[in-house]
């Protein structure tokens, strides 16, 4: 074999090795490293801003330093207010997420699996999706009042559309060859759905649910502006009315931590369902 041929073969081998799926040991090592790396950016920004305020380079009145925000969070935790507000927000998001995601899965499955149902449902749902979320607020208050029902309904609306689009799109994007293989093996409609369609749809369905959960946390802020007396959104409004930027930022950080925790729990719960995947790179 010539030198050029050997060099080309070695380059091909290196390329194949780079694309090969990582072993379980490599996955564990990369995962641990990414956890540490994920803290770098927020911690670095916090330390830089704390130093800027401490040394007089910034005033820190409208954007308080991290020490004041942590003190505010600690004070709210000591009085029990943080737990009360966080739990109420989480409860609203959870109920709205369940209602919105179940509705999105059912209608998305109908729209994706039947052309007739898609022509019947999709134009109306796409038109409703274009309506801004805040436009639903006066209507829900008129219909359901200012209590929990209107808040949960608004959150469910926010969750519904990404789940509906994700499920319908995942079903429509299933490879035709996979379905033909199922027909070759004479699978019934139930067997075809369970053994071919469901595994093919699950990875995209998980992403759709994560998108819906993220929008649920966004919509809960608008929901808690609707006359709420508890919740992290109430803390935001109270901080704005009382001129407390440290309370506003503390509520924003609590939202971020709560949303990230909920998203991570959803990913962990879905992992056994998509363990069969053999992808080169991990999904976000």
Coordinates of N, CA and C in Angstrom, one line a residue, residues 1-12:
X1 N 0.9 -1.2 0.0 CA 0.0 0.0 0.0 C 0.9 1.2 0.0
X2 N 0.6 2.2 -0.8 CA 1.4 3.4 -0.9 C 1.2 4.3 0.3
X3 N 2.1 5.3 0.4 CA 2.0 6.2 1.5 C 0.7 7.0 1.5
X4 N 0.3 7.5 0.3 CA -0.9 8.2 0.2 C -2.1 7.4 0.6
X5 N -2.1 6.1 0.2 CA -3.3 5.3 0.5 C -3.4 5.0 2.0
X6 N -2.2 4.8 2.6 CA -2.2 4.6 4.1 C -2.7 5.9 4.8
X7 N -2.3 7.1 4.3 CA -2.7 8.3 4.9 C -4.2 8.5 4.8
X8 N -4.8 8.2 3.6 CA -6.2 8.3 3.4 C -7.0 7.3 4.2
X9 N -6.4 6.1 4.4 CA -7.1 5.1 5.2 C -7.1 5.6 6.7
X10 N -6.0 6.1 7.1 CA -5.9 6.6 8.5 C -6.9 7.7 8.7
X11 N -7.0 8.7 7.8 CA -7.9 9.8 7.9 C -9.3 9.3 7.9
X12 N -9.6 8.3 7.1 CA -11.0 7.8 7.1 C -11.3 7.2 8.5

